[in-house]
CSV table of C-alpha atoms and ligand atoms in Angstrom, one decimal:
chain,number,residue,atom,x,y,z
A,1,UNK,CA,-15.6,14.6,30.0
A,2,UNK,CA,-13.2,17.0,28.2
A,3,UNK,CA,-10.4,15.2,26.4
A,4,UNK,CA,-7.0,15.9,28.0
A,5,UNK,CA,-3.7,16.5,26.1
A,6,UNK,CA,-1.2,13.7,25.8
A,7,UNK,CA,1.6,13.9,28.4
A,8,UNK,CA,4.3,13.8,25.8
A,9,UNK,CA,4.4,14.7,22.1
A,10,UNK,CA,2.8,12.3,19.7
A,11,UNK,CA,4.7,12.6,16.4
A,12,UNK,CA,3.4,11.9,12.9
A,13,UNK,CA,5.5,8.8,12.8
A,14,UNK,CA,8.2,6.8,14.7
A,15,UNK,CA,10.6,4.4,13.0
A,16,UNK,CA,10.5,0.6,13.6
A,17,UNK,CA,13.7,-0.4,15.3
A,18,UNK,CA,15.1,-3.9,15.5
A,19,UNK,CA,16.1,-5.6,18.7
A,20,UNK,CA,19.4,-4.0,19.8
A,21,UNK,CA,21.0,-7.3,20.5
A,22,UNK,CA,20.3,-8.5,17.0
A,23,UNK,CA,21.6,-5.2,15.6
A,24,UNK,CA,24.8,-5.6,17.6
A,25,UNK,CA,25.2,-9.1,16.1
A,26,UNK,CA,24.9,-7.5,12.7
A,27,UNK,CA,27.4,-4.9,13.6
A,28,UNK,CA,29.8,-7.5,15.0
A,29,UNK,CA,29.8,-9.2,11.6
A,30,UNK,CA,30.6,-5.9,9.9
A,31,UNK,CA,33.4,-5.1,12.4
A,32,UNK,CA,34.9,-8.5,11.9
A,33,UNK,CA,34.9,-8.3,8.1
A,34,UNK,CA,35.9,-4.6,8.1
A,35,UNK,CA,33.8,-4.2,4.9
A,36,UNK,CA,31.8,-1.1,5.6
A,37,UNK,CA,30.5,-0.3,2.1
A,38,UNK,CA,31.0,-1.1,-1.7
A,39,UNK,CA,28.7,-4.1,-2.0
A,40,UNK,CA,29.6,-6.3,0.9
A,41,UNK,CA,27.8,-9.4,2.1
A,42,UNK,CA,25.1,-7.4,4.0
A,43,UNK,CA,24.2,-5.5,0.8
A,44,UNK,CA,24.0,-8.7,-1.2
A,45,UNK,CA,21.8,-10.4,1.4
A,46,UNK,CA,19.6,-7.4,1.9
A,47,UNK,CA,19.0,-7.0,-1.9
A,48,UNK,CA,17.8,-10.5,-2.1
A,49,UNK,CA,15.5,-10.0,0.9
A,50,UNK,CA,13.9,-6.9,-0.6
A,51,UNK,CA,13.4,-8.5,-4.0
A,52,UNK,CA,11.7,-11.5,-2.3
A,53,UNK,CA,9.6,-9.2,-0.1
A,54,UNK,CA,8.4,-7.1,-3.0
A,55,UNK,CA,8.1,-9.9,-5.5
A,56,UNK,CA,10.3,-8.1,-8.0
A,57,UNK,CA,13.3,-9.3,-10.0
A,58,UNK,CA,15.1,-6.1,-10.9
A,59,UNK,CA,16.0,-3.8,-8.0
A,60,UNK,CA,18.9,-1.6,-7.1
A,61,UNK,CA,19.5,-0.4,-3.5
A,62,UNK,CA,20.4,3.2,-2.9
A,63,UNK,CA,21.8,5.5,-0.2
A,64,UNK,CA,18.5,7.3,0.0
A,65,UNK,CA,15.3,7.9,-2.0
A,66,UNK,CA,16.3,11.4,-3.3
A,67,UNK,CA,19.6,10.3,-4.8
A,68,UNK,CA,17.8,7.2,-6.2
A,69,UNK,CA,15.4,9.5,-8.0
A,70,UNK,CA,18.2,11.6,-9.4
A,71,UNK,CA,19.8,8.5,-10.8
A,72,UNK,CA,16.5,7.1,-12.2
A,73,UNK,CA,16.0,10.3,-14.3
A,74,UNK,CA,19.6,10.2,-15.3
A,75,UNK,CA,19.3,6.6,-16.4
A,76,UNK,CA,16.4,7.6,-18.8
A,77,UNK,CA,18.9,9.6,-20.9
A,78,UNK,CA,16.4,12.4,-21.5
A,79,UNK,CA,17.6,15.3,-23.7
A,80,UNK,CA,19.1,18.1,-21.7
A,81,UNK,CA,16.6,20.9,-21.3
A,82,UNK,CA,13.6,18.7,-22.2
A,83,UNK,CA,10.4,18.9,-20.3
A,84,UNK,CA,9.2,16.5,-17.5
A,85,UNK,CA,5.6,16.7,-16.4
A,86,UNK,CA,5.1,16.2,-12.7
A,87,UNK,CA,2.9,17.1,-9.7
A,88,UNK,CA,3.3,20.1,-7.5
A,89,UNK,CA,1.7,18.2,-4.6
A,90,UNK,CA,4.8,16.3,-3.3
A,91,UNK,CA,7.9,16.5,-1.3
A,92,UNK,CA,10.5,18.9,-2.8
A,93,UNK,CA,12.8,15.9,-3.6
A,94,UNK,CA,10.5,15.2,-6.6
A,95,UNK,CA,11.0,18.4,-8.6
A,96,UNK,CA,14.6,18.7,-7.3
A,97,UNK,CA,15.4,15.5,-9.1
A,98,UNK,CA,14.3,17.0,-12.4
A,99,UNK,CA,16.2,20.2,-11.8
A,100,UNK,CA,19.4,18.4,-10.9
A,101,UNK,CA,19.2,16.6,-14.2
A,102,UNK,CA,19.1,19.9,-16.2
A,103,UNK,CA,15.5,19.2,-17.3
A,104,UNK,CA,12.6,21.6,-17.3
A,105,UNK,CA,9.8,21.1,-14.7
A,106,UNK,CA,6.3,21.3,-15.9
A,107,UNK,CA,3.7,21.2,-13.1
A,108,UNK,CA,0.4,19.5,-13.8
A,109,UNK,CA,-2.7,19.7,-11.6
A,110,UNK,CA,-3.8,16.7,-9.4
A,111,UNK,CA,-6.7,14.4,-9.4
A,112,UNK,CA,-9.4,15.5,-6.9
A,113,UNK,CA,-9.8,11.9,-5.5
A,114,UNK,CA,-6.3,10.3,-5.6
A,115,UNK,CA,-4.4,13.6,-5.2
A,116,UNK,CA,-1.8,12.2,-7.6
A,117,UNK,CA,-1.0,13.8,-11.0
A,118,UNK,CA,-4.2,14.1,-13.0
A,119,UNK,CA,-3.7,11.8,-15.9
A,120,UNK,CA,-6.5,13.6,-17.8
A,121,UNK,CA,-4.6,16.9,-17.7
A,122,UNK,CA,-1.2,15.5,-18.8
A,123,UNK,CA,-1.8,15.5,-22.6
A,124,UNK,CA,-2.6,19.2,-22.8
A,125,UNK,CA,0.9,19.9,-21.3
A,126,UNK,CA,2.8,17.8,-23.8
A,127,UNK,CA,4.9,19.7,-26.3
A,128,UNK,CA,7.5,18.6,-28.9
A,129,UNK,CA,10.0,19.1,-26.1
A,130,UNK,CA,8.4,16.8,-23.5
A,131,UNK,CA,10.5,13.7,-22.7
A,132,UNK,CA,9.0,12.2,-19.6
A,133,UNK,CA,6.3,12.0,-16.9
A,134,UNK,CA,7.2,11.8,-13.3
A,135,UNK,CA,4.3,10.7,-11.2
A,136,UNK,CA,4.1,10.4,-7.4
A,137,UNK,CA,2.0,7.8,-5.7
A,138,UNK,CA,1.2,10.3,-2.9
A,139,UNK,CA,0.5,8.7,0.5
A,140,UNK,CA,0.8,5.3,-1.3
A,141,UNK,CA,-2.3,6.0,-3.3
A,142,UNK,CA,-1.4,4.9,-6.9
A,143,UNK,CA,-1.4,7.3,-9.9
A,144,UNK,CA,-3.6,6.2,-12.8
A,145,UNK,CA,-0.8,4.0,-14.1
A,146,UNK,CA,-2.8,2.6,-17.0
A,147,UNK,CA,-3.8,5.9,-18.4
A,148,UNK,CA,-0.3,7.3,-17.9
A,149,UNK,CA,1.1,4.3,-19.7
A,150,UNK,CA,-1.2,4.9,-22.7
A,151,UNK,CA,-0.2,8.5,-22.9
A,152,UNK,CA,3.5,7.7,-22.7
A,153,UNK,CA,3.2,5.1,-25.4
A,154,UNK,CA,1.3,7.5,-27.7
A,155,UNK,CA,3.8,10.3,-27.3
A,156,UNK,CA,6.9,8.2,-26.8
A,157,UNK,CA,7.7,9.4,-23.3
A,158,UNK,CA,9.5,7.8,-20.4
A,159,UNK,CA,7.6,7.2,-17.2
A,160,UNK,CA,9.3,7.5,-13.8
A,161,UNK,CA,7.4,7.0,-10.5
A,162,UNK,CA,8.3,8.5,-7.2
A,163,UNK,CA,7.0,5.6,-5.1
A,164,UNK,CA,8.6,6.9,-1.9
A,165,UNK,CA,5.3,6.3,-0.1
A,166,UNK,CA,4.3,3.1,-1.9
A,167,UNK,CA,6.7,0.4,-0.7
A,168,UNK,CA,4.7,-2.8,-1.0
A,169,UNK,CA,1.8,-1.3,-2.8
A,170,UNK,CA,0.3,-3.6,-5.4
A,171,UNK,CA,-2.2,-2.8,-8.2
A,172,UNK,CA,-4.4,-5.8,-9.2
A,173,UNK,CA,-1.8,-7.9,-7.4
A,174,UNK,CA,1.1,-6.6,-9.4
A,175,UNK,CA,3.9,-4.8,-7.5
A,176,UNK,CA,3.7,-1.1,-8.2
A,177,UNK,CA,7.4,-1.1,-9.4
A,178,UNK,CA,6.3,-3.0,-12.5
A,179,UNK,CA,4.6,0.1,-13.9
A,180,UNK,CA,6.5,2.7,-15.8
A,181,UNK,CA,10.2,2.6,-16.7
A,182,UNK,CA,11.5,2.9,-13.2
A,183,UNK,CA,10.1,3.5,-9.6
A,184,UNK,CA,11.8,4.8,-6.5
A,185,UNK,CA,11.0,3.6,-3.0
A,186,UNK,CA,12.3,5.4,0.1
A,187,UNK,CA,13.6,3.6,3.2
A,188,UNK,CA,13.9,6.8,5.3
A,189,UNK,CA,13.4,6.7,9.0
A,190,UNK,CA,10.0,8.2,8.6
A,191,UNK,CA,8.8,5.4,6.3
A,192,UNK,CA,7.0,2.2,7.1
A,193,UNK,CA,10.2,0.3,6.4
A,194,UNK,CA,13.5,2.0,7.1
A,195,UNK,CA,17.2,1.5,6.8
A,196,UNK,CA,17.8,4.8,8.7
A,197,UNK,CA,18.3,6.5,5.3
A,198,UNK,CA,18.0,4.4,2.1
A,199,UNK,CA,15.9,3.6,-0.9
A,200,UNK,CA,15.8,1.5,-4.0
A,201,UNK,CA,14.9,1.6,-7.7
A,202,UNK,CA,12.6,-1.1,-9.2
A,203,UNK,CA,12.3,-1.5,-13.0
A,204,UNK,CA,10.7,-4.0,-15.4
A,205,UNK,CA,13.6,-3.9,-17.9
A,206,UNK,CA,16.5,-6.0,-16.5
A,207,UNK,CA,19.1,-4.2,-18.7
A,208,UNK,CA,18.6,-0.9,-16.7
A,209,UNK,CA,20.4,-2.7,-13.8
A,210,UNK,CA,23.9,-2.3,-15.3
A,211,UNK,CA,23.2,1.4,-16.1
A,212,UNK,CA,22.0,2.1,-12.6
A,213,UNK,CA,25.0,0.2,-11.1
A,214,UNK,CA,27.3,2.4,-13.0
A,215,UNK,CA,25.4,5.6,-12.1
A,216,UNK,CA,25.5,4.8,-8.4
A,217,UNK,CA,29.2,3.9,-8.4
A,218,UNK,CA,30.9,6.8,-10.2
A,219,UNK,CA,30.5,5.1,-13.6
A,220,UNK,CA,33.3,2.8,-12.8
A,221,UNK,CA,33.7,-0.3,-14.9
A,222,UNK,CA,37.1,-1.4,-13.5
A,223,UNK,CA,40.2,0.2,-12.0
A,224,UNK,CA,41.0,1.9,-15.3
A,225,UNK,CA,37.8,2.4,-17.1
A,226,UNK,CA,35.1,4.9,-16.2
A,227,UNK,CA,32.2,4.6,-18.6
A,228,UNK,CA,29.5,6.9,-17.3
A,229,UNK,CA,28.9,10.1,-15.3
A,230,UNK,CA,28.1,8.3,-12.1
A,231,UNK,CA,27.8,9.6,-8.6
A,232,UNK,CA,28.0,7.9,-5.2
A,233,UNK,CA,24.6,6.5,-4.6
A,234,UNK,CA,25.5,3.2,-2.9
A,235,UNK,CA,23.8,1.8,0.1
A,236,UNK,CA,26.4,0.9,2.8
A,237,UNK,CA,26.8,-2.2,5.0
A,238,UNK,CA,25.3,-0.5,8.1
A,239,UNK,CA,22.2,0.5,6.3
A,240,UNK,CA,21.9,-2.9,4.8
A,241,UNK,CA,22.3,-4.6,8.2
A,242,UNK,CA,19.5,-2.4,9.5
A,243,UNK,CA,17.3,-3.4,6.6
A,244,UNK,CA,18.0,-7.1,7.0
A,245,UNK,CA,16.4,-6.9,10.4
A,246,UNK,CA,13.7,-4.3,9.8
A,247,UNK,CA,12.3,-6.0,6.7
A,248,UNK,CA,11.3,-8.9,8.9
A,249,UNK,CA,9.3,-6.5,11.0
A,250,UNK,CA,7.2,-5.0,8.2
A,251,UNK,CA,4.5,-7.5,8.3
A,252,UNK,CA,3.8,-7.0,12.0
A,253,UNK,CA,4.1,-3.3,11.7
A,254,UNK,CA,1.6,-3.3,8.8
A,255,UNK,CA,-0.9,-5.3,10.8
A,256,UNK,CA,-0.6,-2.8,13.7
A,257,UNK,CA,-1.0,0.1,11.3
A,258,UNK,CA,-4.0,-1.6,9.7
A,259,UNK,CA,-5.8,-1.5,13.1
A,260,UNK,CA,-5.0,2.2,13.4
A,261,UNK,CA,-6.2,2.9,9.9
A,262,UNK,CA,-9.5,1.1,10.6
A,263,UNK,CA,-9.8,3.0,13.9
A,264,UNK,CA,-9.3,6.4,12.4
A,265,UNK,CA,-11.6,5.6,9.5
A,266,UNK,CA,-14.4,4.3,11.8
A,267,UNK,CA,-14.4,7.3,14.0
A,268,UNK,CA,-13.6,10.1,11.6
A,269,UNK,CA,-15.9,9.0,8.8
A,270,UNK,CA,-18.9,9.6,11.2
A,271,UNK,CA,-18.6,13.3,10.4
A,272,UNK,CA,-19.2,14.6,6.8
A,273,UNK,CA,-16.7,17.5,7.3
A,274,UNK,CA,-13.8,15.0,7.3
A,275,UNK,CA,-12.9,12.9,4.3
A,276,UNK,CA,-11.0,9.8,5.4
A,277,UNK,CA,-8.3,8.1,3.5
A,278,UNK,CA,-9.5,5.8,0.7
A,279,UNK,CA,-7.6,3.7,-1.8
A,280,UNK,CA,-8.9,2.4,-5.1
A,281,UNK,CA,-10.3,-1.1,-4.8
A,282,UNK,CA,-7.7,-2.7,-6.9
A,283,UNK,CA,-4.8,-1.3,-4.9
A,284,UNK,CA,-3.3,-2.6,-1.7
A,285,UNK,CA,-2.5,-0.1,1.1
A,286,UNK,CA,1.2,0.7,1.8
A,287,UNK,CA,0.3,1.9,5.3
A,288,UNK,CA,2.9,4.7,5.1
A,289,UNK,CA,0.7,7.7,5.8
A,290,UNK,CA,-2.8,8.4,7.1
A,291,UNK,CA,-4.2,11.5,5.6
A,292,UNK,CA,-7.6,13.2,6.2
A,293,UNK,CA,-9.1,16.1,4.3
A,294,UNK,CA,-10.9,18.9,6.2
A,295,UNK,CA,-13.8,20.4,4.3
A,296,UNK,CA,-13.9,24.0,5.5
A,297,UNK,CA,-17.5,24.6,4.6
A,298,UNK,CA,-18.6,21.7,6.9
A,299,UNK,CA,-16.2,22.1,9.8
A,300,UNK,CA,-16.1,24.6,12.6
A,301,UNK,CA,-12.4,25.4,12.1
A,302,UNK,CA,-10.0,25.3,9.2
A,303,UNK,CA,-7.2,22.7,8.6
A,304,UNK,CA,-4.6,25.2,9.8
A,305,UNK,CA,-6.6,25.9,13.0
A,306,UNK,CA,-7.0,22.2,13.6
A,307,UNK,CA,-3.3,21.7,13.1
A,308,UNK,CA,-2.5,24.4,15.7
A,309,UNK,CA,-5.1,23.2,18.2
A,310,UNK,CA,-3.8,19.6,17.9
A,311,UNK,CA,-0.4,20.9,19.0
A,312,UNK,CA,-2.1,22.0,22.2
A,313,UNK,CA,-3.0,18.4,22.8
A,314,UNK,CA,0.6,17.4,22.1
A,315,UNK,CA,-0.4,15.9,18.8
A,316,UNK,CA,2.1,16.7,16.1
A,317,UNK,CA,0.2,16.2,12.9
A,318,UNK,CA,1.8,17.3,9.6
A,319,UNK,CA,0.5,19.3,6.6
A,320,UNK,CA,2.1,17.1,3.9
A,321,UNK,CA,2.1,18.6,1.2
A,322,UNK,CA,1.5,22.2,2.0
A,323,UNK,CA,2.7,24.5,0.5
A,324,UNK,CA,2.8,23.2,-3.1
A,325,UNK,CA,6.2,22.9,-4.7
A,326,UNK,CA,5.2,25.8,-7.1
A,327,UNK,CA,5.2,28.1,-4.0
A,328,UNK,CA,8.8,27.3,-2.9
A,329,UNK,CA,11.2,30.1,-3.4
A,330,UNK,CA,13.3,28.0,-5.8
A,331,UNK,CA,10.3,27.1,-8.1
A,332,UNK,CA,8.2,30.3,-7.8
A,333,UNK,CA,9.6,31.5,-11.2
A,334,UNK,CA,8.2,28.6,-13.1
A,335,UNK,CA,5.1,29.6,-15.1
A,336,UNK,CA,2.3,27.1,-14.7
A,337,UNK,CA,-1.3,26.9,-15.9
A,338,UNK,CA,-4.0,27.0,-13.2
A,339,UNK,CA,-3.7,24.4,-10.5
A,340,UNK,CA,-7.2,24.7,-8.9
A,341,UNK,CA,-7.4,21.2,-7.5
A,342,UNK,CA,-3.9,21.2,-5.9
A,343,UNK,CA,-4.5,24.7,-4.5
A,344,UNK,CA,-7.7,23.5,-2.9
A,345,UNK,CA,-6.4,20.2,-1.5
A,346,UNK,CA,-3.2,21.7,-0.1
A,347,UNK,CA,-5.4,23.5,2.4
A,348,UNK,CA,-7.4,20.5,3.4
A,349,UNK,CA,-4.9,17.7,4.0
A,350,UNK,CA,-3.5,16.7,7.4
A,351,UNK,CA,-1.4,13.6,8.1
A,352,UNK,CA,-2.2,12.1,11.4
A,353,UNK,CA,0.2,10.2,13.8
A,354,UNK,CA,0.6,6.8,12.2
A,355,UNK,CA,2.9,4.1,13.5
A,356,UNK,CA,2.4,0.7,15.1
A,357,UNK,CA,3.4,1.6,18.6
A,358,UNK,CA,0.8,4.4,18.7
A,359,UNK,CA,-1.8,1.7,19.4
A,360,UNK,CA,-5.5,1.7,18.8
A,361,UNK,CA,-6.4,3.4,22.1
A,362,UNK,CA,-4.3,6.4,21.3
A,363,UNK,CA,-5.6,6.5,17.8
A,364,UNK,CA,-9.1,6.5,19.2
A,365,UNK,CA,-8.3,9.4,21.5
A,366,UNK,CA,-6.7,11.4,18.6
A,367,UNK,CA,-9.8,10.8,16.4
A,368,UNK,CA,-12.1,11.8,19.3
A,369,UNK,CA,-10.1,15.0,19.9
A,370,UNK,CA,-10.2,15.9,16.2
A,371,UNK,CA,-14.0,15.3,16.1
A,372,UNK,CA,-14.5,17.5,19.2
A,373,UNK,CA,-12.5,20.3,17.5
A,374,UNK,CA,-14.1,20.3,14.1
A,375,UNK,CA,-17.7,19.5,14.8
B,401,T4K,N1,9.7,11.8,-2.7
B,401,T4K,C1,8.7,11.9,-1.8
B,401,T4K,C2,7.3,11.9,-2.3
B,401,T4K,C3,9.0,11.9,-0.4
B,401,T4K,O1,8.0,12.1,0.5
B,401,T4K,C4,10.3,11.9,0.0
B,401,T4K,C5,10.7,11.9,1.4
B,401,T4K,C6,11.3,11.7,-1.0
B,401,T4K,C7,11.0,11.7,-2.3
B,401,T4K,C8,12.8,11.6,-0.6
B,401,T4K,O2,13.1,10.3,0.0
B,401,T4K,P1,14.4,10.2,1.0
B,401,T4K,O3,15.5,10.8,0.3
B,401,T4K,O4,14.0,10.9,2.3
B,401,T4K,O5,14.5,8.7,1.2
B,401,T4K,C9,10.3,13.7,6.1
B,401,T4K,C10,11.3,12.8,5.6
B,401,T4K,O6,12.6,13.2,5.9
B,401,T4K,C11,11.3,12.5,4.2
B,401,T4K,O7,12.0,11.3,3.9
B,401,T4K,C12,9.8,12.3,3.7
B,401,T4K,N2,9.7,12.2,2.3
B,401,T4K,C13,9.0,13.5,4.1
B,401,T4K,C14,7.6,13.3,3.7
B,401,T4K,O8,9.0,13.5,5.5
B,401,T4K,P2,10.3,15.9,7.5
B,401,T4K,O9,11.2,17.1,7.3
B,401,T4K,O10,8.9,16.0,7.6
B,401,T4K,O11,10.8,14.9,8.6
B,401,T4K,P3,11.0,15.2,10.2
B,401,T4K,O12,12.4,15.1,10.6
B,401,T4K,O13,10.2,16.4,10.6
B,401,T4K,O14,10.3,13.9,10.8
B,401,T4K,C15,8.9,13.8,11.0
B,401,T4K,C16,8.6,13.2,12.4
B,401,T4K,O15,9.1,11.8,12.4
B,401,T4K,C17,9.4,13.8,13.5
B,401,T4K,O16,8.6,14.9,14.1
B,401,T4K,C18,9.6,12.7,14.5
B,401,T4K,C19,9.6,11.5,13.6
B,401,T4K,N3,11.0,11.0,13.5
B,401,T4K,C20,11.8,11.5,12.4
B,401,T4K,C21,13.1,11.0,12.3
B,401,T4K,C22,13.9,11.5,11.1
B,401,T4K,C23,11.5,10.0,14.3
B,401,T4K,O17,10.8,9.6,15.3
B,401,T4K,N4,12.8,9.6,14.1
B,401,T4K,C24,13.6,10.0,13.1
B,401,T4K,O18,14.7,9.6,13.0
B,401,T4K,O19,10.6,15.0,6.2
């Protein structure tokens, strides 16, 4: 029997939402206190809850992931104009953070398996002017953190991770934020765990906390002393209230997504033209994105054709991350070496609908539709 389209659009994701009654209770507290932002009681409680959840000691909440990343780079005190090696296969927020810090972006090719920055190609890009490496744990798949750490130590570089997709990822049981000098998690509405907009920075060195606090609060020390060039990166009380409730939903949402992950893998891995999402054995899954790769030589249609045809079934998959950041108008001028792997993979990837309420039955139907189109 031919597969029929969904009756309404199936988006790539849908945010988890707390019970409205519980949210109203949170709001009533805020209304009563009239403290809307600047480190109120919701912020304090939420910070403790996130630290407990992640199993980390040093964490700073932030208004969103992009601003958190700006501050992370700023906190590293890298020489103005120095070079930061990063990946072109990411959301524009990653290179933008380098640019906004008056640093030079150096794009490195990606690993053919993890799709993260290729640690084996970093050293050839290092010059006397290199100051840092900015890796992205794309789709929650970890970078080669151990190799990157070795390179950084050898060349005296800072390591910053854009872990927007890797909330709750662990490597060998260690929270991913323990690697590198500082890592950013995003709590955007499109993420597994959301505070509407929001994010945090996690860092192994406790002393970074004070610096980040100053950076996110205008550099203010007290009413008369401003010690640093801070901006306003604070998370407010409404975001924190949302987070206090949604963090308790992450475990259940993760369990639901695990079933969808297994369903997609089971059905889609039957066909050699589709490469299903895999994580290294020593890493836990963040369950933020579900990505497949379409191998054109083995499929009837291309990734782009599949993406378009899925729309006809009301399935709104997304081509994260196509095009590469090097192709964006604002970064086209940057001279890069060849990026053969990133240029190949950008045409293969497709992120499928992935959220708990999608349910296993709908995931099965999506997978069957994909198979019927590509085989
Ligand atoms: N680094 C990396 C590697 C990132 O991927 C991101 C963000 C950042 C840094 C920056 O972190 P934040 O500053 O955002 O915390 C989305 C998100 O806006 C963005 O957060 C995310 N990465 C990126 C990968 O995806 P769009 O433009 O694709 O989102 P949009 O609005 O098209 O949403 C996708 C689908 O989600 C919609 O079709 C429907 C659904 N949706 C979306 C929203 C916003 C909802 O159901 N409800 C909603 O409220 O960028």
